Amino acid sequence: MTYFAGVLLLLLTGIVVTSAQGRGKRGDRGRYSRSRQGNPGNQPNCTRSCECQACGDPHFTSCDGQRFSYQGNDGNNFMAEQCTGQKQFSIQFRTIPSNSNRRVINNVTVFLHRPYDATGSWPTKRVDIEATRDPDDAIVKINNAVTTLPDNVMSGNHLRAVLKIVDRDSFTKCVEVSTPWGLVVTACVAHFPYRCLFVSFPPVLGCGNICGQCANYNGYSADDCTHYNQKCWKDDDKNGNRG
């Protein structure tokens, strides 16, 4: 083999190996695990709390700051929950058509499972926040029973969550669900047609282990999906088409 042929073979081998290493792969149930530049070894690096949101028709911002649009459907759409292990929470939403032939969030459901620092058996608590025909009002339910705010979600003597009316950004009369362990869900569904859902939680609740429209929450926005053909979120059959 000549000197130049050997150099050419070495270069081609390096290109093939680099290409194979850089492709990565997508995990199931919404865990997007493609390795990209800036995320060596795909190790989570959550230096701040997750703050994700959905607003308008609706436009999303993931935990790591990636922006994308997703219309949703009449079924349950997952906003955020842990992909694996003991789940502490699950946040779902539904959308309905608006006057502009787009879709807006109509109701939000928060499931509270066992707190991350608790032991033993904990019953799941469900909080529903539903829009009404009144643009300044919403119906709030705890385990399917209508309640008035402020109110607390309890398991015996244990406080599970505080429910109250809050102002958020330019919105008023938003419903906030906050837990002692750091999850905060703010549903502004009483503002048709521009409705918003805000979710925040600390790294201990899901750094590198989040499924749903909040994306994977690993500290890197480059590996959050924005194209509807990239199946990065949990349960694509329920989530429907993105666009």
mmCIF file of C-alpha atoms in Angstrom:
data_model
loop_
_atom_site.group_PDB
_atom_site.id
_atom_site.type_symbol
_atom_site.label_atom_id
_atom_site.label_comp_id
_atom_site.label_asym_id
_atom_site.label_seq_id
_atom_site.Cartn_x
_atom_site.Cartn_y
_atom_site.Cartn_z
ATOM 1 C CA MET A 1 0.000 0.000 0.000
ATOM 2 C CA THR A 2 1.384 3.390 -0.949
ATOM 3 C CA TYR A 3 1.763 6.209 1.542
ATOM 4 C CA PHE A 4 -1.044 8.273 0.004
ATOM 5 C CA ALA A 5 -3.411 5.281 -0.151
ATOM 6 C CA GLY A 6 -2.798 4.605 3.540
ATOM 7 C CA VAL A 7 -3.558 8.207 4.493
ATOM 8 C CA LEU A 8 -6.752 8.136 2.422
ATOM 9 C CA LEU A 9 -7.893 4.883 4.071
ATOM 10 C CA LEU A 10 -7.206 6.324 7.526
ATOM 11 C CA LEU A 11 -9.231 9.443 6.773
ATOM 12 C CA LEU A 12 -12.166 7.456 5.411
ATOM 13 C CA THR A 13 -12.148 5.162 8.456
ATOM 14 C CA GLY A 14 -12.192 8.156 10.774
ATOM 15 C CA ILE A 15 -15.135 9.692 8.939
ATOM 16 C CA VAL A 16 -17.170 6.471 9.156
ATOM 17 C CA VAL A 17 -16.444 5.977 12.868
ATOM 18 C CA THR A 18 -17.211 9.610 13.704
ATOM 19 C CA SER A 19 -20.472 9.465 11.761
ATOM 20 C CA ALA A 20 -21.575 6.271 13.527
ATOM 21 C CA GLN A 21 -20.753 7.696 16.944
ATOM 22 C CA GLY A 22 -22.543 10.982 16.303
ATOM 23 C CA ARG A 23 -25.859 9.574 15.167
ATOM 24 C CA GLY A 24 -26.990 8.370 18.572
ATOM 25 C CA LYS A 25 -30.482 7.018 18.998
ATOM 26 C CA ARG A 26 -33.848 7.941 20.382
ATOM 27 C CA GLY A 27 -35.108 6.098 23.434
ATOM 28 C CA ASP A 28 -38.675 4.909 23.847
ATOM 29 C CA ARG A 29 -41.459 6.579 25.848
ATOM 30 C CA GLY A 30 -40.284 10.066 25.052
ATOM 31 C CA ARG A 31 -36.679 9.980 26.194
ATOM 32 C CA TYR A 32 -34.747 11.647 23.417
ATOM 33 C CA SER A 33 -31.137 10.530 23.774
ATOM 34 C CA ARG A 34 -29.363 11.686 20.643
ATOM 35 C CA SER A 35 -25.809 12.865 21.412
ATOM 36 C CA ARG A 36 -24.981 16.271 20.011
ATOM 37 C CA GLN A 37 -22.037 18.599 20.243
ATOM 38 C CA GLY A 38 -22.128 20.409 23.583
ATOM 39 C CA ASN A 39 -23.570 17.423 25.432
ATOM 40 C CA PRO A 40 -20.621 15.021 25.900
ATOM 41 C CA GLY A 41 -21.802 11.517 26.725
ATOM 42 C CA ASN A 42 -25.382 12.790 27.022
ATOM 43 C CA GLN A 43 -24.939 13.321 30.774
ATOM 44 C CA PRO A 44 -27.692 15.484 32.325
ATOM 45 C CA ASN A 45 -26.519 18.839 33.604
ATOM 46 C CA CYS A 46 -29.486 20.527 35.295
ATOM 47 C CA THR A 47 -28.147 23.642 36.994
ATOM 48 C CA ARG A 48 -31.552 25.276 37.410
ATOM 49 C CA SER A 49 -35.175 24.304 37.904
ATOM 50 C CA CYS A 50 -37.240 23.277 34.912
ATOM 51 C CA GLU A 51 -39.570 25.989 33.661
ATOM 52 C CA CYS A 52 -41.659 24.957 30.674
ATOM 53 C CA GLN A 53 -44.825 26.436 29.250
ATOM 54 C CA ALA A 54 -47.506 26.234 26.583
ATOM 55 C CA CYS A 55 -49.260 29.395 25.389
ATOM 56 C CA GLY A 56 -51.563 30.438 22.603
ATOM 57 C CA ASP A 57 -52.438 27.909 19.930
ATOM 58 C CA PRO A 58 -50.214 26.534 21.599
ATOM 59 C CA HIS A 59 -46.539 27.416 21.432
ATOM 60 C CA PHE A 60 -44.248 25.518 23.784
ATOM 61 C CA THR A 61 -40.987 26.256 25.535
ATOM 62 C CA SER A 62 -39.230 23.179 26.903
ATOM 63 C CA CYS A 63 -37.403 22.880 30.224
ATOM 64 C CA ASP A 64 -34.151 23.563 28.390
ATOM 65 C CA GLY A 65 -35.433 26.556 26.424
ATOM 66 C CA GLN A 66 -36.267 24.985 23.060
ATOM 67 C CA ARG A 67 -39.356 26.450 21.355
ATOM 68 C CA PHE A 68 -41.805 24.565 19.142
ATOM 69 C CA SER A 69 -45.500 24.354 18.256
ATOM 70 C CA TYR A 70 -47.884 21.462 18.834
ATOM 71 C CA GLN A 71 -51.655 21.526 18.304
ATOM 72 C CA GLY A 72 -52.652 18.618 20.528
ATOM 73 C CA ASN A 73 -56.006 16.874 20.248
ATOM 74 C CA ASP A 74 -59.187 16.016 22.138
ATOM 75 C CA GLY A 75 -57.429 13.227 24.042
ATOM 76 C CA ASN A 76 -54.935 13.493 26.869
ATOM 77 C CA ASN A 77 -51.632 15.112 25.929
ATOM 78 C CA PHE A 78 -48.692 14.721 28.284
ATOM 79 C CA MET A 79 -47.035 17.929 29.462
ATOM 80 C CA ALA A 80 -44.562 16.331 31.879
ATOM 81 C CA GLU A 81 -43.962 13.227 33.964
ATOM 82 C CA GLN A 82 -41.024 11.049 34.935
ATOM 83 C CA CYS A 83 -40.174 8.504 32.228
ATOM 84 C CA THR A 84 -38.917 5.767 34.543
ATOM 85 C CA GLY A 85 -38.756 4.926 38.224
ATOM 86 C CA GLN A 86 -41.158 6.029 40.945
ATOM 87 C CA LYS A 87 -43.364 8.760 39.487
ATOM 88 C CA GLN A 88 -44.158 11.721 41.699
ATOM 89 C CA PHE A 89 -46.426 13.593 39.285
ATOM 90 C CA SER A 90 -48.055 13.590 35.876
ATOM 91 C CA ILE A 91 -49.410 16.672 34.105
ATOM 92 C CA GLN A 92 -51.807 16.322 31.185
ATOM 93 C CA PHE A 93 -53.831 18.749 29.068
ATOM 94 C CA ARG A 94 -56.490 18.753 26.382
ATOM 95 C CA THR A 95 -57.013 21.206 23.553
ATOM 96 C CA ILE A 96 -60.106 22.316 21.629
ATOM 97 C CA PRO A 97 -60.490 24.181 18.313
ATOM 98 C CA SER A 98 -60.458 27.970 18.570
ATOM 99 C CA ASN A 99 -62.027 30.571 16.293
ATOM 100 C CA SER A 100 -58.825 30.767 14.245
ATOM 101 C CA ASN A 101 -58.988 27.069 13.276
ATOM 102 C CA ARG A 102 -56.109 26.446 15.634
ATOM 103 C CA ARG A 103 -56.368 24.767 19.029
ATOM 104 C CA VAL A 104 -56.130 26.098 22.576
ATOM 105 C CA ILE A 105 -55.763 24.421 25.967
ATOM 106 C CA ASN A 106 -59.163 23.724 27.493
ATOM 107 C CA ASN A 107 -58.384 21.774 30.659
ATOM 108 C CA VAL A 108 -55.402 20.658 32.726
ATOM 109 C CA THR A 109 -55.100 17.594 34.970
ATOM 110 C CA VAL A 110 -52.434 17.184 37.643
ATOM 111 C CA PHE A 111 -51.849 13.757 39.195
ATOM 112 C CA LEU A 112 -49.969 13.794 42.498
ATOM 113 C CA HIS A 113 -48.363 10.456 43.322
ATOM 114 C CA ARG A 114 -45.971 9.638 46.145
ATOM 115 C CA PRO A 115 -43.695 12.565 47.162
ATOM 116 C CA TYR A 116 -40.089 11.952 46.165
ATOM 117 C CA ASP A 117 -38.832 12.005 49.769
ATOM 118 C CA ALA A 118 -41.645 9.866 51.227
ATOM 119 C CA THR A 119 -41.867 6.165 52.020
ATOM 120 C CA GLY A 120 -44.771 3.768 52.138
ATOM 121 C CA SER A 121 -48.029 3.855 50.204
ATOM 122 C CA TRP A 122 -49.519 7.181 49.107
ATOM 123 C CA PRO A 123 -52.895 7.461 47.344
ATOM 124 C CA THR A 124 -52.834 9.346 44.060
ATOM 125 C CA LYS A 125 -54.623 12.691 44.160
ATOM 126 C CA ARG A 126 -56.112 14.256 41.044
ATOM 127 C CA VAL A 127 -56.649 17.966 40.410
ATOM 128 C CA ASP A 128 -58.654 19.100 37.354
ATOM 129 C CA ILE A 129 -58.784 22.672 36.088
ATOM 130 C CA GLU A 130 -61.402 23.160 33.384
ATOM 131 C CA ALA A 131 -62.314 26.192 31.305
ATOM 132 C CA THR A 132 -65.947 27.350 31.290
ATOM 133 C CA ARG A 133 -68.080 29.557 29.063
ATOM 134 C CA ASP A 134 -67.269 32.429 31.404
ATOM 135 C CA PRO A 135 -63.963 33.913 30.134
ATOM 136 C CA ASP A 136 -63.048 34.942 33.684
ATOM 137 C CA ASP A 137 -63.736 31.667 35.441
ATOM 138 C CA ALA A 138 -62.659 28.029 35.659
ATOM 139 C CA ILE A 139 -63.898 24.901 37.434
ATOM 140 C CA VAL A 140 -61.483 23.226 39.845
ATOM 141 C CA LYS A 141 -61.958 19.662 41.085
ATOM 142 C CA ILE A 142 -60.104 17.510 43.594
ATOM 143 C CA ASN A 143 -60.668 13.804 42.914
ATOM 144 C CA ASN A 144 -63.662 14.748 40.726
ATOM 145 C CA ALA A 145 -65.332 16.859 43.464
ATOM 146 C CA VAL A 146 -65.771 20.571 42.682
ATOM 147 C CA THR A 147 -64.018 22.862 45.137
ATOM 148 C CA THR A 148 -63.619 26.596 45.722
ATOM 149 C CA LEU A 149 -60.252 28.257 46.131
ATOM 150 C CA PRO A 150 -58.116 28.567 48.117
ATOM 151 C CA ASP A 151 -58.041 24.924 49.186
ATOM 152 C CA ASN A 152 -55.549 22.234 50.164
ATOM 153 C CA VAL A 153 -55.074 18.708 48.866
ATOM 154 C CA MET A 154 -54.577 16.464 51.889
ATOM 155 C CA SER A 155 -53.838 12.820 52.689
ATOM 156 C CA GLY A 156 -54.812 12.558 56.339
ATOM 157 C CA ASN A 157 -52.578 15.076 58.096
ATOM 158 C CA HIS A 158 -50.165 15.285 55.166
ATOM 159 C CA LEU A 159 -50.334 18.352 52.920
ATOM 160 C CA ARG A 160 -50.099 17.247 49.283
ATOM 161 C CA ALA A 161 -50.695 20.560 47.496
ATOM 162 C CA VAL A 162 -51.974 24.104 47.906
ATOM 163 C CA LEU A 163 -54.544 25.394 45.396
ATOM 164 C CA LYS A 164 -55.067 29.134 44.968
ATOM 165 C CA ILE A 165 -55.813 31.931 42.508
ATOM 166 C CA VAL A 166 -52.726 33.845 41.359
ATOM 167 C CA ASP A 167 -51.649 36.440 38.810
ATOM 168 C CA ARG A 168 -49.123 35.197 36.270
ATOM 169 C CA ASP A 169 -47.425 37.535 33.791
ATOM 170 C CA SER A 170 -50.260 39.504 32.169
ATOM 171 C CA PHE A 171 -52.879 36.956 33.261
ATOM 172 C CA THR A 172 -55.214 37.165 36.233
ATOM 173 C CA LYS A 173 -57.259 34.458 37.913
ATOM 174 C CA CYS A 174 -54.878 31.656 37.084
ATOM 175 C CA VAL A 175 -55.106 28.479 39.170
ATOM 176 C CA GLU A 176 -51.866 27.469 40.871
ATOM 177 C CA VAL A 177 -51.156 23.965 42.192
ATOM 178 C CA SER A 178 -48.009 23.920 44.346
ATOM 179 C CA THR A 179 -46.548 21.049 46.355
ATOM 180 C CA PRO A 180 -44.226 21.082 49.389
ATOM 181 C CA TRP A 181 -41.593 19.279 47.278
ATOM 182 C CA GLY A 182 -41.272 21.953 44.603
ATOM 183 C CA LEU A 183 -43.728 21.214 41.782
ATOM 184 C CA VAL A 184 -45.702 24.285 40.666
ATOM 185 C CA VAL A 185 -48.378 24.086 37.962
ATOM 186 C CA THR A 186 -50.128 27.299 36.899
ATOM 187 C CA ALA A 187 -53.110 26.933 34.562
ATOM 188 C CA CYS A 188 -54.445 30.102 32.940
ATOM 189 C CA VAL A 189 -57.361 28.517 31.074
ATOM 190 C CA ALA A 190 -59.872 31.311 31.754
ATOM 191 C CA HIS A 191 -58.443 33.571 29.041
ATOM 192 C CA PHE A 192 -59.916 32.467 25.712
ATOM 193 C CA PRO A 193 -58.421 32.286 23.166
ATOM 194 C CA TYR A 194 -54.940 32.984 24.575
ATOM 195 C CA ARG A 195 -54.551 30.354 27.279
ATOM 196 C CA CYS A 196 -51.356 29.264 28.992
ATOM 197 C CA LEU A 197 -49.992 26.425 31.096
ATOM 198 C CA PHE A 198 -46.816 26.923 33.156
ATOM 199 C CA VAL A 199 -44.906 24.101 34.871
ATOM 200 C CA SER A 200 -41.828 24.292 37.095
ATOM 201 C CA PHE A 201 -39.994 21.803 39.308
ATOM 202 C CA PRO A 202 -36.462 21.361 40.737
ATOM 203 C CA PRO A 203 -33.795 19.024 39.272
ATOM 204 C CA VAL A 204 -34.352 16.417 42.004
ATOM 205 C CA LEU A 205 -37.765 15.636 40.483
ATOM 206 C CA GLY A 206 -36.595 14.653 37.029
ATOM 207 C CA CYS A 207 -33.250 15.839 35.689
ATOM 208 C CA GLY A 208 -32.628 13.702 32.589
ATOM 209 C CA ASN A 209 -35.818 11.701 33.155
ATOM 210 C CA ILE A 210 -38.783 13.734 31.889
ATOM 211 C CA CYS A 211 -41.276 12.746 29.179
ATOM 212 C CA GLY A 212 -43.859 14.981 27.561
ATOM 213 C CA GLN A 213 -43.953 18.360 25.866
ATOM 214 C CA CYS A 214 -41.583 19.784 28.487
ATOM 215 C CA ALA A 215 -38.985 17.548 26.735
ATOM 216 C CA ASN A 216 -36.191 15.617 28.386
ATOM 217 C CA TYR A 217 -34.848 18.278 30.823
ATOM 218 C CA ASN A 218 -31.147 17.496 30.709
ATOM 219 C CA GLY A 219 -29.672 20.988 30.531
ATOM 220 C CA TYR A 220 -29.226 21.022 26.734
ATOM 221 C CA SER A 221 -31.754 22.504 24.304
ATOM 222 C CA ALA A 222 -30.057 21.150 21.168
ATOM 223 C CA ASP A 223 -31.443 17.639 21.634
ATOM 224 C CA ASP A 224 -35.058 18.713 22.143
ATOM 225 C CA CYS A 225 -37.184 17.873 19.104
ATOM 226 C CA THR A 226 -38.864 20.551 17.038
ATOM 227 C CA HIS A 227 -39.796 18.616 13.885
ATOM 228 C CA TYR A 228 -43.035 16.635 13.872
ATOM 229 C CA ASN A 229 -41.340 13.570 12.370
ATOM 230 C CA GLN A 230 -38.975 13.237 15.336
ATOM 231 C CA LYS A 231 -40.743 11.099 17.909
ATOM 232 C CA CYS A 232 -39.277 12.409 21.122
ATOM 233 C CA TRP A 233 -42.261 12.608 23.441
ATOM 234 C CA LYS A 234 -44.169 10.011 25.360
ATOM 235 C CA ASP A 235 -46.999 8.107 23.711
ATOM 236 C CA ASP A 236 -47.158 9.525 20.197
ATOM 237 C CA ASP A 237 -50.454 7.750 19.493
ATOM 238 C CA LYS A 238 -52.158 9.844 22.165
ATOM 239 C CA ASN A 239 -50.270 13.026 21.365
ATOM 240 C CA GLY A 240 -51.303 13.007 17.714
ATOM 241 C CA ASN A 241 -49.742 15.113 14.971
ATOM 242 C CA ARG A 242 -47.467 18.025 15.703
ATOM 243 C CA GLY A 243 -47.282 21.130 13.588
#
